PDB file of C-alpha atoms in Angstrom:
ATOM      1  CA  UNK A 206     107.587  34.931 -35.163  1.00  0.00           C
ATOM      2  CA  UNK A 207     109.795  32.759 -37.319  1.00  0.00           C
ATOM      3  CA  UNK A 208     111.550  33.694 -40.499  1.00  0.00           C
ATOM      4  CA  UNK A 209     114.169  33.189 -43.141  1.00  0.00           C
ATOM      5  CA  UNK A 210     116.323  35.512 -45.184  1.00  0.00           C
ATOM      6  CA  UNK A 211     116.934  39.119 -44.181  1.00  0.00           C
ATOM      7  CA  UNK A 212     115.299  39.071 -40.732  1.00  0.00           C
ATOM      8  CA  UNK A 213     117.134  35.868 -39.759  1.00  0.00           C
ATOM      9  CA  UNK A 214     120.434  37.300 -41.020  1.00  0.00           C
ATOM     10  CA  UNK A 215     119.824  40.400 -38.888  1.00  0.00           C
ATOM     11  CA  UNK A 216     119.146  38.242 -35.810  1.00  0.00           C
ATOM     12  CA  UNK A 217     122.304  36.251 -36.524  1.00  0.00           C
ATOM     13  CA  UNK A 218     124.427  39.397 -36.941  1.00  0.00           C
ATOM     14  CA  UNK A 219     123.121  41.276 -33.880  1.00  0.00           C
ATOM     15  CA  UNK A 220     125.314  40.375 -30.916  1.00  0.00           C
ATOM     16  CA  UNK A 221     124.290  40.342 -27.262  1.00  0.00           C
ATOM     17  CA  UNK A 222     126.673  43.206 -26.505  1.00  0.00           C
ATOM     18  CA  UNK A 223     125.036  45.443 -29.136  1.00  0.00           C
ATOM     19  CA  UNK A 224     121.541  44.511 -27.910  1.00  0.00           C
ATOM     20  CA  UNK A 225     122.500  45.336 -24.304  1.00  0.00           C
ATOM     21  CA  UNK A 226     124.097  48.645 -25.227  1.00  0.00           C
ATOM     22  CA  UNK A 227     121.634  49.876 -27.871  1.00  0.00           C
ATOM     23  CA  UNK A 228     118.371  47.930 -27.434  1.00  0.00           C
ATOM     24  CA  UNK A 229     116.195  47.519 -30.538  1.00  0.00           C
ATOM     25  CA  UNK A 230     118.234  50.022 -32.641  1.00  0.00           C
ATOM     26  CA  UNK A 231     120.995  47.360 -32.721  1.00  0.00           C
ATOM     27  CA  UNK A 232     118.744  45.420 -35.112  1.00  0.00           C
ATOM     28  CA  UNK A 233     118.438  48.468 -37.390  1.00  0.00           C
ATOM     29  CA  UNK A 234     122.221  48.763 -37.605  1.00  0.00           C
ATOM     30  CA  UNK A 235     122.574  45.067 -38.423  1.00  0.00           C
ATOM     31  CA  UNK A 236     119.793  45.431 -41.003  1.00  0.00           C
ATOM     32  CA  UNK A 237     121.686  48.209 -42.757  1.00  0.00           C
ATOM     33  CA  UNK A 238     124.626  45.824 -43.168  1.00  0.00           C
ATOM     34  CA  UNK A 239     122.429  42.994 -44.501  1.00  0.00           C
ATOM     35  CA  UNK A 240     119.965  44.918 -46.671  1.00  0.00           C
ATOM     36  CA  UNK A 241     121.967  44.593 -49.888  1.00  0.00           C
ATOM     37  CA  UNK A 242     122.183  40.811 -49.773  1.00  0.00           C
ATOM     38  CA  UNK A 243     120.517  38.856 -52.565  1.00  0.00           C
ATOM     39  CA  UNK A 244     117.163  37.210 -52.817  1.00  0.00           C
ATOM     40  CA  UNK A 245     116.223  33.604 -53.368  1.00  0.00           C
ATOM     41  CA  UNK A 246     113.470  31.601 -54.967  1.00  0.00           C
ATOM     42  CA  UNK A 247     110.945  30.091 -52.586  1.00  0.00           C
ATOM     43  CA  UNK A 248     108.042  27.709 -53.084  1.00  0.00           C
ATOM     44  CA  UNK A 249     105.124  28.216 -50.691  1.00  0.00           C
ATOM     45  CA  UNK A 250     102.579  25.475 -49.993  1.00  0.00           C
ATOM     46  CA  UNK A 251      99.839  26.814 -47.750  1.00  0.00           C
ATOM     47  CA  UNK A 252      97.169  24.551 -46.237  1.00  0.00           C
ATOM     48  CA  UNK A 253      97.696  21.868 -48.888  1.00  0.00           C
ATOM     49  CA  UNK A 254      97.008  24.293 -51.737  1.00  0.00           C
ATOM     50  CA  UNK A 255      98.914  24.617 -54.997  1.00  0.00           C
ATOM     51  CA  UNK A 256     102.574  25.589 -54.976  1.00  0.00           C
ATOM     52  CA  UNK A 257     103.157  29.353 -55.164  1.00  0.00           C
ATOM     53  CA  UNK A 258     106.548  30.425 -56.476  1.00  0.00           C
ATOM     54  CA  UNK A 259     108.068  33.694 -55.362  1.00  0.00           C
ATOM     55  CA  UNK A 260     111.381  35.514 -55.203  1.00  0.00           C
ATOM     56  CA  UNK A 261     112.030  36.880 -51.721  1.00  0.00           C
ATOM     57  CA  UNK A 262     114.556  38.651 -49.575  1.00  0.00           C
ATOM     58  CA  UNK A 263     112.646  37.802 -46.425  1.00  0.00           C
ATOM     59  CA  UNK A 264     109.882  35.503 -45.216  1.00  0.00           C
ATOM     60  CA  UNK A 265     108.307  36.057 -41.795  1.00  0.00           C
ATOM     61  CA  UNK A 266     105.541  34.013 -40.173  1.00  0.00           C
ATOM     62  CA  UNK A 267     103.800  35.551 -37.187  1.00  0.00           C
ATOM     63  CA  UNK A 268     100.973  35.155 -34.715  1.00  0.00           C
ATOM     64  CA  UNK A 269     101.701  38.644 -33.360  1.00  0.00           C
ATOM     65  CA  UNK A 270     102.391  41.565 -35.646  1.00  0.00           C
ATOM     66  CA  UNK A 271     104.537  43.991 -33.661  1.00  0.00           C
ATOM     67  CA  UNK A 272     108.334  44.033 -33.611  1.00  0.00           C
ATOM     68  CA  UNK A 273     110.549  45.523 -30.944  1.00  0.00           C
ATOM     69  CA  UNK A 274     110.339  49.285 -31.117  1.00  0.00           C
ATOM     70  CA  UNK A 275     106.582  49.104 -31.711  1.00  0.00           C
ATOM     71  CA  UNK A 276     106.713  48.620 -35.490  1.00  0.00           C
ATOM     72  CA  UNK A 277     103.589  46.729 -36.603  1.00  0.00           C
ATOM     73  CA  UNK A 278     104.929  44.736 -39.546  1.00  0.00           C
ATOM     74  CA  UNK A 279     102.174  42.090 -39.869  1.00  0.00           C
ATOM     75  CA  UNK A 280      98.978  44.075 -39.248  1.00  0.00           C
ATOM     76  CA  UNK A 281      96.442  41.212 -39.178  1.00  0.00           C
ATOM     77  CA  UNK A 282      98.450  38.787 -37.027  1.00  0.00           C
ATOM     78  CA  UNK A 283      96.645  37.836 -33.821  1.00  0.00           C
ATOM     79  CA  UNK A 284      97.642  35.235 -31.228  1.00  0.00           C
ATOM     80  CA  UNK A 285      94.113  33.907 -30.752  1.00  0.00           C
ATOM     81  CA  UNK A 286      92.612  33.633 -34.260  1.00  0.00           C
ATOM     82  CA  UNK A 287      93.824  30.107 -35.081  1.00  0.00           C
ATOM     83  CA  UNK A 288      95.983  31.276 -38.006  1.00  0.00           C
ATOM     84  CA  UNK A 289      99.538  32.305 -38.703  1.00  0.00           C
ATOM     85  CA  UNK A 290     100.239  35.217 -41.020  1.00  0.00           C
ATOM     86  CA  UNK A 291     103.027  35.107 -43.591  1.00  0.00           C
ATOM     87  CA  UNK A 292     104.875  38.169 -44.842  1.00  0.00           C
ATOM     88  CA  UNK A 293     106.878  37.817 -48.069  1.00  0.00           C
ATOM     89  CA  UNK A 294     109.187  40.741 -48.896  1.00  0.00           C
ATOM     90  CA  UNK A 295     110.882  41.214 -52.253  1.00  0.00           C
ATOM     91  CA  UNK A 296     111.818  44.858 -52.746  1.00  0.00           C
ATOM     92  CA  UNK A 297     113.963  45.594 -55.812  1.00  0.00           C
ATOM     93  CA  UNK A 298     116.210  48.639 -55.831  1.00  0.00           C
ATOM     94  CA  UNK A 299     115.921  51.818 -53.793  1.00  0.00           C
ATOM     95  CA  UNK A 300     112.397  52.522 -55.108  1.00  0.00           C
ATOM     96  CA  UNK A 301     111.259  49.040 -54.092  1.00  0.00           C
ATOM     97  CA  UNK A 302     112.597  49.529 -50.561  1.00  0.00           C
ATOM     98  CA  UNK A 303     110.837  52.903 -50.273  1.00  0.00           C
ATOM     99  CA  UNK A 304     107.579  51.343 -51.499  1.00  0.00           C
ATOM    100  CA  UNK A 305     108.036  48.497 -49.008  1.00  0.00           C
ATOM    101  CA  UNK A 306     108.605  50.858 -46.075  1.00  0.00           C
ATOM    102  CA  UNK A 307     105.584  52.959 -47.051  1.00  0.00           C
ATOM    103  CA  UNK A 308     103.426  49.820 -47.291  1.00  0.00           C
ATOM    104  CA  UNK A 309     104.591  48.424 -43.947  1.00  0.00           C
ATOM    105  CA  UNK A 310     104.288  51.708 -42.065  1.00  0.00           C
ATOM    106  CA  UNK A 311     100.874  52.607 -43.522  1.00  0.00           C
ATOM    107  CA  UNK A 312      99.496  49.037 -43.667  1.00  0.00           C
ATOM    108  CA  UNK A 313      98.496  49.582 -47.292  1.00  0.00           C
ATOM    109  CA  UNK A 314      96.826  47.103 -49.603  1.00  0.00           C
ATOM    110  CA  UNK A 315      99.465  44.936 -51.298  1.00  0.00           C
ATOM    111  CA  UNK A 316      97.533  43.998 -54.425  1.00  0.00           C
ATOM    112  CA  UNK A 317      99.894  44.084 -57.393  1.00  0.00           C
ATOM    113  CA  UNK A 318      99.007  46.539 -60.147  1.00  0.00           C
ATOM    114  CA  UNK A 319     100.392  46.497 -63.648  1.00  0.00           C
ATOM    115  CA  UNK A 320     103.281  44.204 -64.564  1.00  0.00           C
ATOM    116  CA  UNK A 321     105.523  44.831 -61.563  1.00  0.00           C
ATOM    117  CA  UNK A 322     104.809  42.537 -58.584  1.00  0.00           C
ATOM    118  CA  UNK A 323     104.271  44.243 -55.250  1.00  0.00           C
ATOM    119  CA  UNK A 324     107.290  43.956 -52.941  1.00  0.00           C
ATOM    120  CA  UNK A 325     105.051  43.099 -49.941  1.00  0.00           C
ATOM    121  CA  UNK A 326     102.640  40.148 -49.828  1.00  0.00           C
ATOM    122  CA  UNK A 327     100.639  38.691 -46.943  1.00  0.00           C
ATOM    123  CA  UNK A 328      99.100  35.231 -46.631  1.00  0.00           C
ATOM    124  CA  UNK A 329      97.158  33.453 -43.840  1.00  0.00           C
ATOM    125  CA  UNK A 330      97.505  29.760 -43.122  1.00  0.00           C
ATOM    126  CA  UNK A 331      97.296  26.942 -40.585  1.00  0.00           C
ATOM    127  CA  UNK A 332     100.094  24.856 -42.131  1.00  0.00           C
ATOM    128  CA  UNK A 333     102.897  26.011 -44.451  1.00  0.00           C
ATOM    129  CA  UNK A 334     105.786  24.294 -46.156  1.00  0.00           C
ATOM    130  CA  UNK A 335     108.405  26.682 -47.516  1.00  0.00           C
ATOM    131  CA  UNK A 336     111.216  25.406 -49.736  1.00  0.00           C
ATOM    132  CA  UNK A 337     114.068  27.754 -50.635  1.00  0.00           C
ATOM    133  CA  UNK A 338     116.280  27.461 -53.734  1.00  0.00           C
ATOM    134  CA  UNK A 339     119.409  28.092 -51.650  1.00  0.00           C
ATOM    135  CA  UNK A 340     120.152  27.616 -47.922  1.00  0.00           C
ATOM    136  CA  UNK A 341     118.859  30.579 -45.940  1.00  0.00           C
ATOM    137  CA  UNK A 342     119.545  31.898 -42.446  1.00  0.00           C
ATOM    138  CA  UNK A 343     116.538  31.047 -40.265  1.00  0.00           C
ATOM    139  CA  UNK A 344     115.241  32.274 -36.906  1.00  0.00           C
ATOM    140  CA  UNK A 345     112.592  31.222 -34.432  1.00  0.00           C
ATOM    141  CA  UNK A 346     111.364  33.778 -31.884  1.00  0.00           C
ATOM    142  CA  UNK A 347     114.487  35.866 -32.456  1.00  0.00           C
ATOM    143  CA  UNK A 348     116.922  32.993 -31.953  1.00  0.00           C
ATOM    144  CA  UNK A 349     119.165  32.057 -34.859  1.00  0.00           C
ATOM    145  CA  UNK A 350     118.898  28.549 -36.263  1.00  0.00           C
ATOM    146  CA  UNK A 351     121.013  26.612 -38.750  1.00  0.00           C
ATOM    147  CA  UNK A 352     120.823  27.723 -42.357  1.00  0.00           C
ATOM    148  CA  UNK A 353     118.570  25.494 -44.432  1.00  0.00           C
ATOM    149  CA  UNK A 354     116.312  25.110 -47.450  1.00  0.00           C
ATOM    150  CA  UNK A 355     113.046  24.219 -45.667  1.00  0.00           C
ATOM    151  CA  UNK A 356     110.804  25.829 -43.131  1.00  0.00           C
ATOM    152  CA  UNK A 357     107.632  24.078 -41.932  1.00  0.00           C
ATOM    153  CA  UNK A 358     105.134  25.985 -39.802  1.00  0.00           C
ATOM    154  CA  UNK A 359     101.856  24.857 -38.239  1.00  0.00           C
ATOM    155  CA  UNK A 360      99.231  26.120 -35.859  1.00  0.00           C
ATOM    156  CA  UNK A 361      98.872  23.937 -32.790  1.00  0.00           C
ATOM    157  CA  UNK A 362      95.551  24.947 -31.187  1.00  0.00           C
ATOM    158  CA  UNK A 363      95.520  25.027 -27.406  1.00  0.00           C
ATOM    159  CA  UNK A 364      99.327  24.667 -27.148  1.00  0.00           C
ATOM    160  CA  UNK A 365      99.769  27.823 -25.099  1.00  0.00           C
ATOM    161  CA  UNK A 366      98.105  28.544 -21.808  1.00  0.00           C
ATOM    162  CA  UNK A 367      98.289  32.108 -20.523  1.00  0.00           C
ATOM    163  CA  UNK A 368      97.628  32.837 -16.869  1.00  0.00           C
ATOM    164  CA  UNK A 369      96.588  36.290 -15.727  1.00  0.00           C
ATOM    165  CA  UNK A 370      95.701  37.418 -12.224  1.00  0.00           C
ATOM    166  CA  UNK A 371      92.015  37.209 -11.398  1.00  0.00           C
ATOM    167  CA  UNK A 372      90.334  40.428 -10.372  1.00  0.00           C
ATOM    168  CA  UNK A 373      89.396  40.520  -6.721  1.00  0.00           C
ATOM    169  CA  UNK A 374      85.935  39.052  -6.225  1.00  0.00           C
ATOM    170  CA  UNK A 375      85.692  37.651  -9.772  1.00  0.00           C
ATOM    171  CA  UNK A 376      84.425  34.112 -10.302  1.00  0.00           C
ATOM    172  CA  UNK A 377      86.893  31.515 -11.653  1.00  0.00           C
ATOM    173  CA  UNK A 378      86.905  31.126 -15.439  1.00  0.00           C
ATOM    174  CA  UNK A 379      86.433  27.522 -16.612  1.00  0.00           C
ATOM    175  CA  UNK A 380      89.372  26.058 -18.549  1.00  0.00           C
ATOM    176  CA  UNK A 381      88.695  24.898 -22.126  1.00  0.00           C
ATOM    177  CA  UNK A 382      89.082  21.237 -22.960  1.00  0.00           C
ATOM    178  CA  UNK A 383      92.554  20.227 -24.263  1.00  0.00           C
ATOM    179  CA  UNK A 384      92.829  20.980 -27.976  1.00  0.00           C
ATOM    180  CA  UNK A 385      89.825  23.309 -27.969  1.00  0.00           C
ATOM    181  CA  UNK A 386      90.183  26.516 -29.981  1.00  0.00           C
ATOM    182  CA  UNK A 387      88.781  29.598 -28.329  1.00  0.00           C
ATOM    183  CA  UNK A 388      88.740  33.119 -29.667  1.00  0.00           C
TER     184      UNK A 388
END
């Protein structure tokens, strides 16, 4: 996962001592301190498509959907589908946060109804360019990075090789050619 805004601020605020002592609840405590911080404008360009303008408190790109503690925040993210999934959060007020939590925990449809935009949106992409109106805290795989106004994300097929033990007596599995996408 990689992100900007609230999740990156939480990663930045959560110290090693708190993580060692509390485990994943340390992130919840840091989140409570950061939750009231403002939002920013962001322009999304996904797979060369038109610019999409949003207001957001948090942007999270993922190829796996489960956070520490077992919370599945990006339900369709999969490490082997050739896509990254983008979560854009923009809850407004206490009601917006409650609606966001309900959506995330129940994996509800996020289609906006009426005039009020939905506080949770998902997108799928292979390449994304995100430009923020103001410098944002950023994180990559849970590690804080310098604040900035851009985040570029791309799928790199075949970049990760995973080795698992072979079952006793099983025939070797042929390796795919470099750059090949398998699912």
